[in-house]
CSV table of C-alpha atoms in Angstrom, one decimal:
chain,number,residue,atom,x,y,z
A,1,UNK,CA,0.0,0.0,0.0
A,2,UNK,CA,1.9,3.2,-1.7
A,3,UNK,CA,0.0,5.8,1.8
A,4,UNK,CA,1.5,3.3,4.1
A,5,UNK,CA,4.8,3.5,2.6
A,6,UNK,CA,4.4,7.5,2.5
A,7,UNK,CA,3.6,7.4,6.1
A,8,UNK,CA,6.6,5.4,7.1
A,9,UNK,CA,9.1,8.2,4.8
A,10,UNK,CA,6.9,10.7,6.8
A,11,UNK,CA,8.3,9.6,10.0
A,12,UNK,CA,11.8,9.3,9.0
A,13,UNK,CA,14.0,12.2,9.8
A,14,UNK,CA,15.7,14.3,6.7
A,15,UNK,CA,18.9,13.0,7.7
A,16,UNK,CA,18.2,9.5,7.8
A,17,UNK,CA,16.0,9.8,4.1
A,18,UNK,CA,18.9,11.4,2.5
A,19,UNK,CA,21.0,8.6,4.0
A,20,UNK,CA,18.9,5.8,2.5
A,21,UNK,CA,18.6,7.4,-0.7
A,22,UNK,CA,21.8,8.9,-1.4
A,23,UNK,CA,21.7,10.6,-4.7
A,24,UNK,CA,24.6,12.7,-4.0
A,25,UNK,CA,26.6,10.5,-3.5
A,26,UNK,CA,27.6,12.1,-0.4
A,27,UNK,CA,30.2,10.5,1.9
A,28,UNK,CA,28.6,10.1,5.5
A,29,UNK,CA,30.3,10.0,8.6
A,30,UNK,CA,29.3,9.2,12.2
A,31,UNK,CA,29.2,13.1,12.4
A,32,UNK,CA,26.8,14.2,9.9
A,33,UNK,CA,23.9,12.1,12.1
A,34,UNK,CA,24.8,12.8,15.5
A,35,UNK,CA,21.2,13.5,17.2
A,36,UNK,CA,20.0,11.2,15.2
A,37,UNK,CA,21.5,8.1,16.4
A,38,UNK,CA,18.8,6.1,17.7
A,39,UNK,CA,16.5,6.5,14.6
A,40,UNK,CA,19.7,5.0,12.6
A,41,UNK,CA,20.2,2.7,14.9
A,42,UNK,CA,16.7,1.3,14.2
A,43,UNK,CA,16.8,0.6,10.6
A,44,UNK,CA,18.5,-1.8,8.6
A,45,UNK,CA,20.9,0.8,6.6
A,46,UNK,CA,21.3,2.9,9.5
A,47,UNK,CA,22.1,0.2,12.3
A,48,UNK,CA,24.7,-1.0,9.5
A,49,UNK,CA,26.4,1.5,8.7
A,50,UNK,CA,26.8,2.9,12.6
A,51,UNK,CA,28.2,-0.5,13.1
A,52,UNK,CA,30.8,-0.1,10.5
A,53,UNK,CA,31.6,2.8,11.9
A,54,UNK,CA,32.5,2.0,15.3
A,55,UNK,CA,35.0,-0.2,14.4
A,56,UNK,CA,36.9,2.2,13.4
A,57,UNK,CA,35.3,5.4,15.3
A,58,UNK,CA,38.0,7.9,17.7
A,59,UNK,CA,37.4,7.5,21.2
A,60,UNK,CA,35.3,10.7,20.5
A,61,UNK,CA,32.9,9.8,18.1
A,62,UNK,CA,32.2,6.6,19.6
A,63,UNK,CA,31.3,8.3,22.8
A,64,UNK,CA,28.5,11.3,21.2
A,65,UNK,CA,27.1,7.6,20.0
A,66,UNK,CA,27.0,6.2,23.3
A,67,UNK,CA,25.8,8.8,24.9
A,68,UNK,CA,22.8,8.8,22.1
A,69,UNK,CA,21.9,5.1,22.8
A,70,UNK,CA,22.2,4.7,27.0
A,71,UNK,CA,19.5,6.0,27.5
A,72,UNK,CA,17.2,3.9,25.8
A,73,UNK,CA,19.5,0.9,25.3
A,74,UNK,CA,16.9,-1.4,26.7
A,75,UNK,CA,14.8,-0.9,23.6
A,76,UNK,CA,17.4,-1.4,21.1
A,77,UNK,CA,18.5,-4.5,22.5
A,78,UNK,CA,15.7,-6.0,21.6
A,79,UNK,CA,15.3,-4.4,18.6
A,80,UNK,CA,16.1,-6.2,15.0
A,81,UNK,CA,18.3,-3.9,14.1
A,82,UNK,CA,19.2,-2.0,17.0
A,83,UNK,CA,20.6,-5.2,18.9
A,84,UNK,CA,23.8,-4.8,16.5
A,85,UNK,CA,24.8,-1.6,17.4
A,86,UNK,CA,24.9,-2.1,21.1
A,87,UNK,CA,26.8,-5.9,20.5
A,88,UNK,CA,29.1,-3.4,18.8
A,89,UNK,CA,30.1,-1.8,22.3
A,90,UNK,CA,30.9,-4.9,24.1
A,91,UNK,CA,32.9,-5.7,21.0
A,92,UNK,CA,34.8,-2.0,20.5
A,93,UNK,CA,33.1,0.1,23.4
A,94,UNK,CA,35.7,1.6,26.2
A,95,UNK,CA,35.6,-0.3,29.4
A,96,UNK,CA,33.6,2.3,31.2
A,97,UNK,CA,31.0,1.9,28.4
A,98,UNK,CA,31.0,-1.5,28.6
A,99,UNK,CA,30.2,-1.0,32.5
A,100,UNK,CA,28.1,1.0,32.3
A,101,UNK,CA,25.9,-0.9,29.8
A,102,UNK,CA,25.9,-3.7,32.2
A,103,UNK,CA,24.5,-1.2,34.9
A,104,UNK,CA,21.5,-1.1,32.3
A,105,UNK,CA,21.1,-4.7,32.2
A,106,UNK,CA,20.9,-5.4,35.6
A,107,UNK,CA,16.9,-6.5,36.7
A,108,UNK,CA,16.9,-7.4,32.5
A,109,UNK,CA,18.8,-10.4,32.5
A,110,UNK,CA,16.0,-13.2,31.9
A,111,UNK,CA,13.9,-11.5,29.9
A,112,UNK,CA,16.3,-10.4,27.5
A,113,UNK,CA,17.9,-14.3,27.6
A,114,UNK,CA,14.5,-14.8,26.6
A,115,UNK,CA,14.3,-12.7,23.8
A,116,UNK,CA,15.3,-13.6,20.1
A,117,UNK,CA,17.9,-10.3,19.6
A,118,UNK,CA,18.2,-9.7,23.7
A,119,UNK,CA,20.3,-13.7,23.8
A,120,UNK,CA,22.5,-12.3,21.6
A,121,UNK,CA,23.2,-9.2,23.8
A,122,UNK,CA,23.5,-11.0,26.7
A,123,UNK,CA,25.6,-13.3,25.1
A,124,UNK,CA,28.2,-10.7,24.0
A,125,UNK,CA,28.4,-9.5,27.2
A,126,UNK,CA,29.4,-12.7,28.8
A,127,UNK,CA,32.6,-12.6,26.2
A,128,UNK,CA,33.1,-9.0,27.7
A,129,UNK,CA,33.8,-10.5,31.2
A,130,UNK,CA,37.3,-9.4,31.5
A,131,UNK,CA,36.4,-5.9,31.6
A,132,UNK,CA,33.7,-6.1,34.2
A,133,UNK,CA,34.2,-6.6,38.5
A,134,UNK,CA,33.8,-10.2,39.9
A,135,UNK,CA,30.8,-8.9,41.8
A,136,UNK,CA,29.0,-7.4,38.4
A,137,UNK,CA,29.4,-10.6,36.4
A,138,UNK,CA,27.9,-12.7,39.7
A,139,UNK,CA,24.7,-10.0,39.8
A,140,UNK,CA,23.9,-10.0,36.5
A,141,UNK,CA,24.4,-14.2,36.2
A,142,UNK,CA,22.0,-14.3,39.2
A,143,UNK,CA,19.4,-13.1,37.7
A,144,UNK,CA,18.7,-16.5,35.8
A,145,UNK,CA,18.3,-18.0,39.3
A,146,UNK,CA,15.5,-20.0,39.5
A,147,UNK,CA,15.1,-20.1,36.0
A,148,UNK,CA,17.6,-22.2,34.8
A,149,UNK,CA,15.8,-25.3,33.3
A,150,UNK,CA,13.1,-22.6,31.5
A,151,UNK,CA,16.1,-21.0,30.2
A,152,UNK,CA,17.9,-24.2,28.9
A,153,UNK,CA,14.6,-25.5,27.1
A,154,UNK,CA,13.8,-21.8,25.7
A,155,UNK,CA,15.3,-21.9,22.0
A,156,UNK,CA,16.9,-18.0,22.9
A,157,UNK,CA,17.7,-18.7,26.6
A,158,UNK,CA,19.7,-22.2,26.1
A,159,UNK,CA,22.3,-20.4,24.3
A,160,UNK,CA,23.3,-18.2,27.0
A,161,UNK,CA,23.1,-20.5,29.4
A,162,UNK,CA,25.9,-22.2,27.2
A,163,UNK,CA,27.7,-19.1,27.5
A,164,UNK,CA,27.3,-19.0,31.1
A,165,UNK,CA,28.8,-22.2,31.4
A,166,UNK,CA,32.1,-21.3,28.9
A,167,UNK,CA,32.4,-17.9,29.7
A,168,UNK,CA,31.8,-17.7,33.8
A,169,UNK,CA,33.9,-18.2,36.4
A,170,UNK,CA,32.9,-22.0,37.5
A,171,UNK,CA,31.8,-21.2,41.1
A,172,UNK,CA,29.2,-18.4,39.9
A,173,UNK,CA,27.4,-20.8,38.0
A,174,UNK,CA,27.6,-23.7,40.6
A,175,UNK,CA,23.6,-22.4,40.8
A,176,UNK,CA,23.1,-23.3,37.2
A,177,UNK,CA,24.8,-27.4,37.9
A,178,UNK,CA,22.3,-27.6,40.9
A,179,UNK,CA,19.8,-26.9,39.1
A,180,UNK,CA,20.2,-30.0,37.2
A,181,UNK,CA,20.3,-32.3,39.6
A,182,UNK,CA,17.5,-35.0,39.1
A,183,UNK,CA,17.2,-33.8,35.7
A,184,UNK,CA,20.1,-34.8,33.5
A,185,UNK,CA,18.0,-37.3,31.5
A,186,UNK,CA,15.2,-35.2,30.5
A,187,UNK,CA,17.8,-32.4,29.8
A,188,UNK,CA,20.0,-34.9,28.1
A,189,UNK,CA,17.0,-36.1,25.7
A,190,UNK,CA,16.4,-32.5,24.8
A,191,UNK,CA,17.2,-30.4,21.8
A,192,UNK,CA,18.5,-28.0,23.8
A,193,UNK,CA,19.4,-29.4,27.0
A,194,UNK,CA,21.5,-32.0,25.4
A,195,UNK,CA,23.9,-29.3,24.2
A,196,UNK,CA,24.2,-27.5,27.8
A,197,UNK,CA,24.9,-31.2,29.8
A,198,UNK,CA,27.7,-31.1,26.7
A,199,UNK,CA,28.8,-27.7,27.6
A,200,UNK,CA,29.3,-29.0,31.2
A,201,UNK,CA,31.1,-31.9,30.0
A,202,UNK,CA,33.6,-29.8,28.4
A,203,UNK,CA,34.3,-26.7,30.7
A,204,UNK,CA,33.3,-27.2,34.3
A,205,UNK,CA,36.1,-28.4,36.3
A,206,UNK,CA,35.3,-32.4,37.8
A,207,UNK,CA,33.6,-31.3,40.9
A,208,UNK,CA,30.7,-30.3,39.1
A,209,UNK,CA,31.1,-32.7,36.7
A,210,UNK,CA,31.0,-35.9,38.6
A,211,UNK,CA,27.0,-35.7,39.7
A,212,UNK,CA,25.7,-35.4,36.4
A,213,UNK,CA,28.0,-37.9,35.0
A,214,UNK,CA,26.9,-40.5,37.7
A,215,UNK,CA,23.2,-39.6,36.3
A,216,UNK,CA,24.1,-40.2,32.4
A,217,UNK,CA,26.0,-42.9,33.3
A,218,UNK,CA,22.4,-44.3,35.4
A,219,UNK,CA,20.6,-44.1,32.2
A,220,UNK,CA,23.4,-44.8,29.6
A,221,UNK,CA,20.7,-47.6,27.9
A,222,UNK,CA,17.9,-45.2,27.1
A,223,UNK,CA,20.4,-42.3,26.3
A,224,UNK,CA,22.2,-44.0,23.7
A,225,UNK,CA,18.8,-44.9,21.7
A,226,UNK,CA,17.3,-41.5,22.0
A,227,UNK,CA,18.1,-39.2,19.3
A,228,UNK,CA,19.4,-36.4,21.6
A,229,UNK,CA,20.7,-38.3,24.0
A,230,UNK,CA,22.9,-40.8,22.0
A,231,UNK,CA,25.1,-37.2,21.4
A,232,UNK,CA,26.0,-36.7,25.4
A,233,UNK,CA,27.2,-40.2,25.4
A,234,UNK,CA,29.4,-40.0,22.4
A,235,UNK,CA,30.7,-36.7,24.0
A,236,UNK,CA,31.8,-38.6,27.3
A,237,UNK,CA,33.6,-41.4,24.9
A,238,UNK,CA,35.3,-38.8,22.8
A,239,UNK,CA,36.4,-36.6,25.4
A,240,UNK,CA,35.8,-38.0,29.0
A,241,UNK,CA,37.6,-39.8,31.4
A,242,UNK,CA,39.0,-43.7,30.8
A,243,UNK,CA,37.1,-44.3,33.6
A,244,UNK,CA,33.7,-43.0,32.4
A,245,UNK,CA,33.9,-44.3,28.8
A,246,UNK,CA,34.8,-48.2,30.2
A,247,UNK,CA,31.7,-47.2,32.1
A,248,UNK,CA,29.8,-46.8,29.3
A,249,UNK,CA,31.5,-49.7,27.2
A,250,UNK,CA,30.5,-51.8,30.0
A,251,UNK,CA,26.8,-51.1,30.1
A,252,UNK,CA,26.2,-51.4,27.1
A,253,UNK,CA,28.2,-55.4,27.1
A,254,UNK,CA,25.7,-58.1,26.2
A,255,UNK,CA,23.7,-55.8,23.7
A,256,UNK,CA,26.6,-55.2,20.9
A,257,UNK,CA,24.7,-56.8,18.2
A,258,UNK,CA,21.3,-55.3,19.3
A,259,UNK,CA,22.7,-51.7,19.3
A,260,UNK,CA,24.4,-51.5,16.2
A,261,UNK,CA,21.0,-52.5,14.5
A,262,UNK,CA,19.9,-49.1,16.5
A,263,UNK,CA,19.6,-46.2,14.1
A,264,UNK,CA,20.7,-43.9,16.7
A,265,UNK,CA,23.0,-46.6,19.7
A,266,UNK,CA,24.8,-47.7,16.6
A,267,UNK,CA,26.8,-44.3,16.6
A,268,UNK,CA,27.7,-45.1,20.2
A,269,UNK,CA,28.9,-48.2,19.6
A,270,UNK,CA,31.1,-47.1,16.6
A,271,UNK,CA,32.5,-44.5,19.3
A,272,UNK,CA,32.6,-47.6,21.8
A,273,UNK,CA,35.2,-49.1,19.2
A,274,UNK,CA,37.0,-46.1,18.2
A,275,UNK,CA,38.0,-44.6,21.8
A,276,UNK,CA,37.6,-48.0,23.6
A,277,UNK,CA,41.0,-49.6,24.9
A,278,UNK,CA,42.5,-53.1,23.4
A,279,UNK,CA,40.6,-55.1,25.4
A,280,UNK,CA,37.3,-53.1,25.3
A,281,UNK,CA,37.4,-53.7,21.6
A,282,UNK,CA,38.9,-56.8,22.0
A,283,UNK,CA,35.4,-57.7,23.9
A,284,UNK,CA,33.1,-56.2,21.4
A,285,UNK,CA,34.8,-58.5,18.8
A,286,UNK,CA,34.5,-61.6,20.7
A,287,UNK,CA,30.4,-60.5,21.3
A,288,UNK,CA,30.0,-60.2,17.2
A,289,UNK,CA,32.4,-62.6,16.6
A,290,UNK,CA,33.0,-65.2,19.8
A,291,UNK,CA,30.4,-67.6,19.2
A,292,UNK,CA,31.7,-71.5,19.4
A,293,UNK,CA,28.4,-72.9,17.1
A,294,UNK,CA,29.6,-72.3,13.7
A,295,UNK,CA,26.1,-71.4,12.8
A,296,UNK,CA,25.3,-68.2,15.5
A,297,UNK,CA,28.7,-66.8,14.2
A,298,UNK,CA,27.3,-66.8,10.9
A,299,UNK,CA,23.4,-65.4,11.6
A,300,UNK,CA,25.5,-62.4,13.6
A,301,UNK,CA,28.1,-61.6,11.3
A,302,UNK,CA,25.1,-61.6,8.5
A,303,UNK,CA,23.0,-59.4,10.7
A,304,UNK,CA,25.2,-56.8,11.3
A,305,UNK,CA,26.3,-56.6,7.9
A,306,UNK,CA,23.0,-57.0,6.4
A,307,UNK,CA,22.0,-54.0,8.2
A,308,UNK,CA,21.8,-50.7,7.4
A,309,UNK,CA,23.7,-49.4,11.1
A,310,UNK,CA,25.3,-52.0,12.1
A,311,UNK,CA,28.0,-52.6,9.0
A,312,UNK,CA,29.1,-48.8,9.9
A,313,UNK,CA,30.0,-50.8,13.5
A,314,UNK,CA,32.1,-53.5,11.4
A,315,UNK,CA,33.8,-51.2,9.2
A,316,UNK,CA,34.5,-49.1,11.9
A,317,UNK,CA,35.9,-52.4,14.1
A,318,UNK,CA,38.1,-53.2,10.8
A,319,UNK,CA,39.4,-49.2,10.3
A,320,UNK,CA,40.3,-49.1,14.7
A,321,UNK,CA,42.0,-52.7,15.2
A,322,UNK,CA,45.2,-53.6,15.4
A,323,UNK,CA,47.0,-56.1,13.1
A,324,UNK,CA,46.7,-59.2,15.0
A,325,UNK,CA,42.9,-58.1,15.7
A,326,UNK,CA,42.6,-57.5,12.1
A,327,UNK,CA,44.2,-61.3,11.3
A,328,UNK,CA,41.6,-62.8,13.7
A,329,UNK,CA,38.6,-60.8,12.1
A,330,UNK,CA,39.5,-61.8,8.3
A,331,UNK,CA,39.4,-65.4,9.7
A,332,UNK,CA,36.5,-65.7,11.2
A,333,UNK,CA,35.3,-63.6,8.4
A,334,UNK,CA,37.1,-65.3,5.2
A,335,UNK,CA,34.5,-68.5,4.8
A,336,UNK,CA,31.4,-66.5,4.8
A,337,UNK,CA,32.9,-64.5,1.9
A,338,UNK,CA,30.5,-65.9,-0.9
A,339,UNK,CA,27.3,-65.1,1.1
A,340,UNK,CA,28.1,-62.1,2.5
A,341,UNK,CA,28.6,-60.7,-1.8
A,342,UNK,CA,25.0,-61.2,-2.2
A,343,UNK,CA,24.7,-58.1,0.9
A,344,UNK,CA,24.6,-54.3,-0.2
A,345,UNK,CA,26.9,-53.3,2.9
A,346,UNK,CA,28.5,-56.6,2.6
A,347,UNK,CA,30.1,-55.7,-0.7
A,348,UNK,CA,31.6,-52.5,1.3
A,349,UNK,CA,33.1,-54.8,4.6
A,350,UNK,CA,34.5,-57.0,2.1
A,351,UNK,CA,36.1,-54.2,0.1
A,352,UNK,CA,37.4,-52.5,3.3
A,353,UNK,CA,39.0,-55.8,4.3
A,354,UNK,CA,40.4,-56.0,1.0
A,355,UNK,CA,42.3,-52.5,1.7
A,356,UNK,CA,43.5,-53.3,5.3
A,357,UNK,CA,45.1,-56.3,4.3
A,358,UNK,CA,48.8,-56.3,4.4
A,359,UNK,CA,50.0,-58.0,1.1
A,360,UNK,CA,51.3,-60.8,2.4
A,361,UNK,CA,48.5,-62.1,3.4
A,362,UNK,CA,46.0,-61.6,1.1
């Protein structure tokens, strides 16, 4: 509607109309629309060009800005637009600005974590952390209090609660570990919560580590067939303790054959035989592999390679092993060569087996 659009160039200030439509070609500078810093800072050209600027801006000119947007720096936080301007700050502001905008924030922290373009305020302030006094940072982080487990399952909120957890000194957000006591499974079966348990996992020192490890490690059967879930274990195999992944490894003993046919346990147990030790692979082998009746081995080597998971396990078992592993697998294997050619993903072990094989044996 052509009146509409008049209205909205009605409302736009001279400055800010001669800025979107340039005709002279005129060079702006952060200058030319001081007093007008807000409206700019509010629309798409204006916000990006303000931004350009302060990367660059003297001390000066990047104060007259800040002075234009404290006052109502609420409202462009959560603005589409206005959002990048103040990110811009924590990125290039002065220390005293960056206080000082974390003076505004304070009673604002959960509803801006809330918010689509608030998060990513918030966000940028907890990389601006080195700047700001111990007692500032634990405030502001306190305001999520309570809130925790709304803010990890809120698609805005969970990512600065991931922040938190990278970002914050570890015993300010000791609040944030409480609050998941009881809870790791539903978190860890999450979208969301499945990436803050891996957060934890990766940056909070073993203290806070070791309760919600003892709860994945509770569940470790269901986690590793959920969809969500099946990633925290992976995380703990790829980057936890020797103690925790045998853990795992040994829960998950007796069901090798049943969990590689699992769309989403068979990744687990491909991490099982990549980061297990010798022996841990050595035992998922002899499960596929050990049976004394000639006629089991066969019906479980054909099932897992049949199968649309669990031949990633096998080739995976034939990539990780060691030589005198490998020699023991093409044995067993070797006989059942003329059925398994009939197989799709038998064609692929076979070929992979083909490729391992020192010459000399072949």
């Amino acid at each position: 509607d052509p009146s509409i659009q008049q209205d909205i160039n009605s409302v736009r200030s001279s400055i800010l109309e001669e800025f979107r439509n340039n005709k002279t070609n005129r060079k702006f500078e952060l200058s030319d629309i001081f007093g007008n810093i807000m409206e700019f800072s509010s629309d798409q050209h204006g916000s990006r060009f303000i931004q350009q600027k302060l990367e660059t801006a003297s001390e000066n000119d990047k104060q007259r800005v800040f002075e234009e947007i404290l006052p109502d720096a609420l409202t462009l936080m959560v603005d589409v637009f206005g959002n990048y301007v103040i990110q811009k700050f924590f990125e290039y502001g002065t220390r005293e600005q960056i206080q000082r905008l974390s003076i505004v924030l304070e009673g604002h922290v959960l509803p801006l974590s809330l918010q689509m373009y608030g998060c990513r305020v918030i966000q940028k302030l907890l990389q601006a952390l080195d700047v700001l006094e111990y007692n500032q940072i634990e405030k502001l982080v306190h305001e999520i209090e309570g809130n925790v487990l709304k803010c990890v399952k809120d698609q805005n909120g969970n990512h600065v609660i991931q922040k938190c957890i990278e970002k914050v000194p570890s015993e300010i957000i000791q609040f944030i570990v409480d609050s998941f006591s009881g809870q790791v499974y539903s978190l860890a079966i999450h979208p969301y919560g499945c990436r803050v348990i891996q957060r934890i996992l990766e940056h909070c020192g073993e203290k806070q580590i070791a309760p919600i490890l003892d709860e994945l490690l509770h569940c470790t059967c269901s986690l590793v067939q959920d969809q969500y879930g099946n990633y925290v274990i992976q995380h703990v195999l790829e980057r936890g303790r020797k103690q925790d992944k045998s853990a795992i490894i040994d829960k998950l003993q007796g069901k090798i054959i049943s969990m590689s046919q699992h769309k989403f346990a068979s990744n687990v147990v491909e991490k099982c035989v990549e980061y297990g030790s010798k022996d841990e692979r050595a035992m998922i082998i002899e499960e596929i592999l050990g049976s004394k009746n000639p006629d089991r081995l066969v019906a479980n080597l054909l099932t897992m390679m049949k199968d649309q998971y669990a031949n990633y396990v096998v080739q995976k078992i034939i990539d990780v092993v060691d030589d005198e592993q490998r020699r023991l697998l093409i044995q067993k294997i070797k006989p059942h060569i003329p059925s398994l050619k009939k197989y799709t993903y038998g064609k692929h072990i076979i070929a992979r087996l083909e490729k391992t094989q020192p010459k000399s044996h072949r």
